[in-house]
Tab-separated table of C-alpha atoms and ligand atoms in Angstrom:
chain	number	residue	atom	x	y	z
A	1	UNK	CA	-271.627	-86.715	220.265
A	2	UNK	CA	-271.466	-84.879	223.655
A	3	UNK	CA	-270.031	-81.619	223.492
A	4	UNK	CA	-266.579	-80.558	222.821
A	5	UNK	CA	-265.164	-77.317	225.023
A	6	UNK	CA	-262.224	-75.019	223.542
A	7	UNK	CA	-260.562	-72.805	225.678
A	8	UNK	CA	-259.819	-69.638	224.334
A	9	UNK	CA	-256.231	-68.581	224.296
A	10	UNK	CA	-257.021	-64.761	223.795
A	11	UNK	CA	-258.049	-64.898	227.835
A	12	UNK	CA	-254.732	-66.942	228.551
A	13	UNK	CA	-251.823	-65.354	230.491
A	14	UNK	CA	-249.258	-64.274	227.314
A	15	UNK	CA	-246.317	-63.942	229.391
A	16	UNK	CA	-247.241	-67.717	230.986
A	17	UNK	CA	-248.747	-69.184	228.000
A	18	UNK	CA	-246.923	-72.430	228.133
A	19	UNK	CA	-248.324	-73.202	231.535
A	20	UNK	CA	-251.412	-72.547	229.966
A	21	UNK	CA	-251.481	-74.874	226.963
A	22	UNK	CA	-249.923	-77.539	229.541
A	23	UNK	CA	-253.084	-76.911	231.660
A	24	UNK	CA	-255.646	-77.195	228.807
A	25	UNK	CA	-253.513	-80.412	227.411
A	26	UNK	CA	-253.809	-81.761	230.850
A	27	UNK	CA	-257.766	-80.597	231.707
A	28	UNK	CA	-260.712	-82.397	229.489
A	29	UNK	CA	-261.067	-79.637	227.179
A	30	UNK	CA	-261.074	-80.561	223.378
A	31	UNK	CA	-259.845	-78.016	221.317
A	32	UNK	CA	-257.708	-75.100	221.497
A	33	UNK	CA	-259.451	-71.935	220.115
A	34	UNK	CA	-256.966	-69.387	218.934
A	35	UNK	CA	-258.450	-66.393	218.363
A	36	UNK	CA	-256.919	-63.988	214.872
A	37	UNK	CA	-257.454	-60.411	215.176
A	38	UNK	CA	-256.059	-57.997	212.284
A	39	UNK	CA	-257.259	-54.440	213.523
A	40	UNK	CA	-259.339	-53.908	210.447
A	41	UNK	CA	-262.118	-56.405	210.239
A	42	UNK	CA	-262.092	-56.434	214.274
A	43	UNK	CA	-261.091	-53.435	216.688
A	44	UNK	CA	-258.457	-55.365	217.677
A	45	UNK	CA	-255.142	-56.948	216.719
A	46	UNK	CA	-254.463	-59.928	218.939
A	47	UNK	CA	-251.740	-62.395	217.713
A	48	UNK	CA	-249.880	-63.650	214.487
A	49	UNK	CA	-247.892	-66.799	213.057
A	50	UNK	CA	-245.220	-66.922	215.777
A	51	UNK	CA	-247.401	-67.166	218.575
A	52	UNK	CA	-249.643	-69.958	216.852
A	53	UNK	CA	-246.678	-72.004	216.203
A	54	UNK	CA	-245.611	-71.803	219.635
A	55	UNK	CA	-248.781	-73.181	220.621
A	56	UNK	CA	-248.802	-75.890	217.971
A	57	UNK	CA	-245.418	-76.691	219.912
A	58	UNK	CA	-246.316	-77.713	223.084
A	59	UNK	CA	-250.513	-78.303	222.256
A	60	UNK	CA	-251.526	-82.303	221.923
A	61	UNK	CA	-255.325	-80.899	220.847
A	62	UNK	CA	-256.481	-79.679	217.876
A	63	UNK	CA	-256.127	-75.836	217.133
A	64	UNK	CA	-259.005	-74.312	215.879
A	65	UNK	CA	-258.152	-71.039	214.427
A	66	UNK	CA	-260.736	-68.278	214.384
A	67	UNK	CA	-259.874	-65.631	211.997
A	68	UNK	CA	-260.937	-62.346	211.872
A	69	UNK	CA	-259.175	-60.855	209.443
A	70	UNK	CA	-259.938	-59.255	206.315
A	71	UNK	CA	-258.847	-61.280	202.889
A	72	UNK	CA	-258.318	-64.918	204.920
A	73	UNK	CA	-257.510	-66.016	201.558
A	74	UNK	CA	-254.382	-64.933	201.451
A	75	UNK	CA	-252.921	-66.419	204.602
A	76	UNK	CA	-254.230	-70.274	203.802
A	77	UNK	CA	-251.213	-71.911	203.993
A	78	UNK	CA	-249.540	-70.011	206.689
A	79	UNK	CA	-251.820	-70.873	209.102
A	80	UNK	CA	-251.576	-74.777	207.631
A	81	UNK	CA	-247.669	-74.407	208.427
A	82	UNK	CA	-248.315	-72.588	211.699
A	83	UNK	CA	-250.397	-75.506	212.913
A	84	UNK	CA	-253.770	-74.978	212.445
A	85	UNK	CA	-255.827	-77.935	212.609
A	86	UNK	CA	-259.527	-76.334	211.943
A	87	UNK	CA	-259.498	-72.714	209.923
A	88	UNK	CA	-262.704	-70.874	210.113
A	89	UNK	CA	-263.630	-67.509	208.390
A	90	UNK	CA	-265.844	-64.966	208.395
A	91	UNK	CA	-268.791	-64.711	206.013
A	92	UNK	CA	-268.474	-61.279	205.682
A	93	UNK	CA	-264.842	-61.106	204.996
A	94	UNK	CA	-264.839	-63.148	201.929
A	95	UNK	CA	-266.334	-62.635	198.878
A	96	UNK	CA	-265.508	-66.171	197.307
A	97	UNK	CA	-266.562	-67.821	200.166
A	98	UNK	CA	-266.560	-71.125	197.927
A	99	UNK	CA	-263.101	-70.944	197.029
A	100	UNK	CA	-261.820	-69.835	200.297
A	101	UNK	CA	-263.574	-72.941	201.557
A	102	UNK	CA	-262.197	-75.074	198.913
A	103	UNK	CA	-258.667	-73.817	199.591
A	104	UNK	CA	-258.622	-74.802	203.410
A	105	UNK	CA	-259.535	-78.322	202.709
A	106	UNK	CA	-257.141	-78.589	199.758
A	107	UNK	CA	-254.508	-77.846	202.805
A	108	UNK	CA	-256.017	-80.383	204.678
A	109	UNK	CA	-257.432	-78.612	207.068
A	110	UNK	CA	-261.598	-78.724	208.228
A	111	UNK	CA	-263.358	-75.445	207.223
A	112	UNK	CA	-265.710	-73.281	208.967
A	113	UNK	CA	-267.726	-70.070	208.598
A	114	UNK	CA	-268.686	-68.011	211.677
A	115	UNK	CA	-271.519	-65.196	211.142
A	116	UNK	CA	-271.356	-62.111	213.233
A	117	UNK	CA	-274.587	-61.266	215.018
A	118	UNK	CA	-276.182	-59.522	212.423
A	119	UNK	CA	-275.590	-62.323	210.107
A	120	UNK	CA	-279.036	-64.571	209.020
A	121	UNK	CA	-278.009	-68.327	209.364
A	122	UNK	CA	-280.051	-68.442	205.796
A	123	UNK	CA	-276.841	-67.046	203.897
A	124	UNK	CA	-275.431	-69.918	204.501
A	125	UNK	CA	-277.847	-71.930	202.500
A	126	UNK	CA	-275.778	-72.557	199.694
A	127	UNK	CA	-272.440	-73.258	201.418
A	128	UNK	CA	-273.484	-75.553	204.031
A	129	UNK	CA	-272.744	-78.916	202.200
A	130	UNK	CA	-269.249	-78.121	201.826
A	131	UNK	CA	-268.787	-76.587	205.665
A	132	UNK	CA	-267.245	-78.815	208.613
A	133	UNK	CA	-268.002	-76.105	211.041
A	134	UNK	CA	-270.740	-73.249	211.787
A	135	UNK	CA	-269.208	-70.496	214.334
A	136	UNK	CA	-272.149	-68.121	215.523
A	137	UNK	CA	-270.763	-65.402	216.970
A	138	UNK	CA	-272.971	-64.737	220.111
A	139	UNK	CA	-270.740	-61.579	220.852
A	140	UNK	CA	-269.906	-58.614	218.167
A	141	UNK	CA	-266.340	-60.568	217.721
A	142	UNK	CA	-263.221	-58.237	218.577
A	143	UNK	CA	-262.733	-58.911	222.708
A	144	UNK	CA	-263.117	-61.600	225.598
A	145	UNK	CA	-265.282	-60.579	228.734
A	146	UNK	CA	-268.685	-59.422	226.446
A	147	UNK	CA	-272.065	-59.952	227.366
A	148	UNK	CA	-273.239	-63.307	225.805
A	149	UNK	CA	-276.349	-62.068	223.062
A	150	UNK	CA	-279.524	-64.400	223.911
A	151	UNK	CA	-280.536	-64.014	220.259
A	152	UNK	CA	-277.703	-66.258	219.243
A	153	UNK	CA	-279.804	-69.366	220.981
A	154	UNK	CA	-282.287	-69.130	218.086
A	155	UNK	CA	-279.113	-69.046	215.765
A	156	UNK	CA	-278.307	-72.038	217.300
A	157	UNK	CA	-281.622	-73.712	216.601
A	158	UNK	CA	-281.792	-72.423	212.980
A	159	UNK	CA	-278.262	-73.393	212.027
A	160	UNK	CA	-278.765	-77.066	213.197
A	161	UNK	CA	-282.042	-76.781	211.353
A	162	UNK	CA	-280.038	-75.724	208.282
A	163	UNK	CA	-277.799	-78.556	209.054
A	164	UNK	CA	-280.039	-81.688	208.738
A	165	UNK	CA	-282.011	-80.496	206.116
A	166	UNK	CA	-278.778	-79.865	203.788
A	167	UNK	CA	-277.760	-83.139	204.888
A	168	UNK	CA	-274.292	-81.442	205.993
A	169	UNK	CA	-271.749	-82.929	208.185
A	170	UNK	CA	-271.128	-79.542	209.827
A	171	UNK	CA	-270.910	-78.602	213.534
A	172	UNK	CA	-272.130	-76.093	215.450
A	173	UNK	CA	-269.849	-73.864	218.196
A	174	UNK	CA	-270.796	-71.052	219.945
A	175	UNK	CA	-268.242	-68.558	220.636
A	176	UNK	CA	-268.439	-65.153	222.876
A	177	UNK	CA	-270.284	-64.361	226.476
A	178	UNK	CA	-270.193	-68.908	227.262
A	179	UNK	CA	-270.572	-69.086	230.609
A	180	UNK	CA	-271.210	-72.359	233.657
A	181	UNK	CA	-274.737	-70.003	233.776
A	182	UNK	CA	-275.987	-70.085	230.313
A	183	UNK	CA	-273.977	-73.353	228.819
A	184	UNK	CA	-276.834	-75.941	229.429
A	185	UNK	CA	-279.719	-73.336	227.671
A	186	UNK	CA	-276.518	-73.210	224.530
A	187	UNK	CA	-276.082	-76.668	224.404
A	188	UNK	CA	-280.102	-77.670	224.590
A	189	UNK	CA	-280.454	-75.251	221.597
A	190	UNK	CA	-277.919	-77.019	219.423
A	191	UNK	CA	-274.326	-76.440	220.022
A	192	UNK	CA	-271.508	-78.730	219.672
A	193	UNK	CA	-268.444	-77.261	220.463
A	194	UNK	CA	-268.309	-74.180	223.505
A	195	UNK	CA	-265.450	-71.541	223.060
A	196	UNK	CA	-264.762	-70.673	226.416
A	197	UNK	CA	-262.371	-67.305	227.672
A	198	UNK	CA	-263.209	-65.496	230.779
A	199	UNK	CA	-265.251	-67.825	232.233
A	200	UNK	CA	-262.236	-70.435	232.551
A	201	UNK	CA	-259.548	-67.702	232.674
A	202	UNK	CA	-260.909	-65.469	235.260
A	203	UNK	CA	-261.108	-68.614	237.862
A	204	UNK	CA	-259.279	-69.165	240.037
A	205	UNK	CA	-259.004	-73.279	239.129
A	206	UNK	CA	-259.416	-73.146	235.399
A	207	UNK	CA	-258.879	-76.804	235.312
A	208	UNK	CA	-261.443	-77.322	237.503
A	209	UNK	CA	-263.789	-74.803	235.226
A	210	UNK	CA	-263.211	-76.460	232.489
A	211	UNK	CA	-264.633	-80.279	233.631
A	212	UNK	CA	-267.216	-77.919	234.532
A	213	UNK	CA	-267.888	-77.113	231.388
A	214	UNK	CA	-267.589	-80.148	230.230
A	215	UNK	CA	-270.037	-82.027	232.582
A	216	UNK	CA	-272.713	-79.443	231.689
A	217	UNK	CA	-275.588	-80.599	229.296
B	1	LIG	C1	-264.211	-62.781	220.582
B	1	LIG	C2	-263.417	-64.050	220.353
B	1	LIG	C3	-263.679	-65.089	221.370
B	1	LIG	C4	-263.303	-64.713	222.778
B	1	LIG	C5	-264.315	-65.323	223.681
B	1	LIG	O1	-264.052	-61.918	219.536
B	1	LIG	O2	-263.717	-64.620	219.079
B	1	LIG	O3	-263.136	-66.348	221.032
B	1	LIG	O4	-262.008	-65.126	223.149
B	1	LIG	O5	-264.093	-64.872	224.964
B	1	LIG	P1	-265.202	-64.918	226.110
B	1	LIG	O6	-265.527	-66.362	226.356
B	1	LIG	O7	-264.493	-64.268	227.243
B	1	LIG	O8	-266.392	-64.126	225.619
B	2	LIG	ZN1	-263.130	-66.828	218.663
């Protein structure tokens, strides 16, 4: 599989979002990535339920929602109803990781765990056979714009590692600080899927950036 790029709405322009979900439906990008920021698990709040569905509205590409939030478990089946397609948690926001994981397939939905950066891929020894998705966080997860962490590279390698020995079908994405300068040395290392926000936002042909992107590799 060559790699799959998601845009990340959190860079988009909220007062012209439409126009930008019609020019990610229209570039080659794969996925949307819609970011979930509570103010307590992240220094941040970023968006909730309306906004999602407004993107499920007009999107004709998977949404891949990224939560950080505290207690995911409790907002399951909103975020089925709001449209999400992919619903990926944080390790260290649940505490019956199993069952949260359990939960987002019984709504039909793929599941994923992201680890911040101080997060060992080994913790997720245990719950890899049941994971359709491994986000390494390769930025301390609360804002766009951040300095990409070069550690996360060996993530990378160790999660894919993790991966075929476990025998899981999971992917890998990368998420935080992807840029056209470091995306080759991400994908070599073992990424799947590239979350992408300032570096598509901030230019001037985002279209453009994005098959980019996606010709990288
Ligand atoms: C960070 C978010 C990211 C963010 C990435 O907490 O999870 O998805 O939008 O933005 P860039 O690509 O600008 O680092
Ligand atoms: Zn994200």
């Amino acid at each position: 599989m060559s790699h799959l790029i998601a845009p990340s709405i959190l860079s988009a322009d909220f007062a012209n979002l439409g126009r930008d979900v019609e020019m990610i439906n229209h570039s080659d990008a794969d996925w949307f990535h819609v970011d979930i920021m509570d103010g307590v698990f992240v220094p941040n709040i970023s968006f909730g339920f309306p906004v999602v569905s407004a993107i499920k509205k007009l999107a004709k590409k998977p949404l891949d929602v990224h939560l950080m939030i505290v207690q995911p478990e409790r907002y399951i089946k909103d975020f089925k109803n709001a449209g999400a397609d992919i619903l990926t948690v944080h390790y260290e926001a649940c505490t019956h990781l199993h069952r949260t994981i359990q939960q987002i397939k019984e709504e039909g939905m793929k599941a994923g765990v992201s680890l911040n950066p101080h997060t060992p891929v080994m913790l997720l020894k245990d719950i890899i056979p049941y994971l359709d998705l491994v986000l390494i966080m390769s930025v301390n997860p609360g804002f766009g714009g951040q300095k990409f962490i070069t550690h996360s590279l060996t993530k990378l390698g160790e999660t894919a590692q993790l991966i075929a020995e476990s025998g899981s079908q999971a992917i890998v994405e990368i998420d935080g600080g992807v840029s056209l300068s470091n995306a080759d040395d991400i994908i070599k290392a073992g990424a799947k899927v590239l979350v992408t926000g300032n570096a598509v936002f901030s230019t001037p042909d985002p279209e453009a950036t994005i098959k980019e992107f996606k010709d990288r590799g």
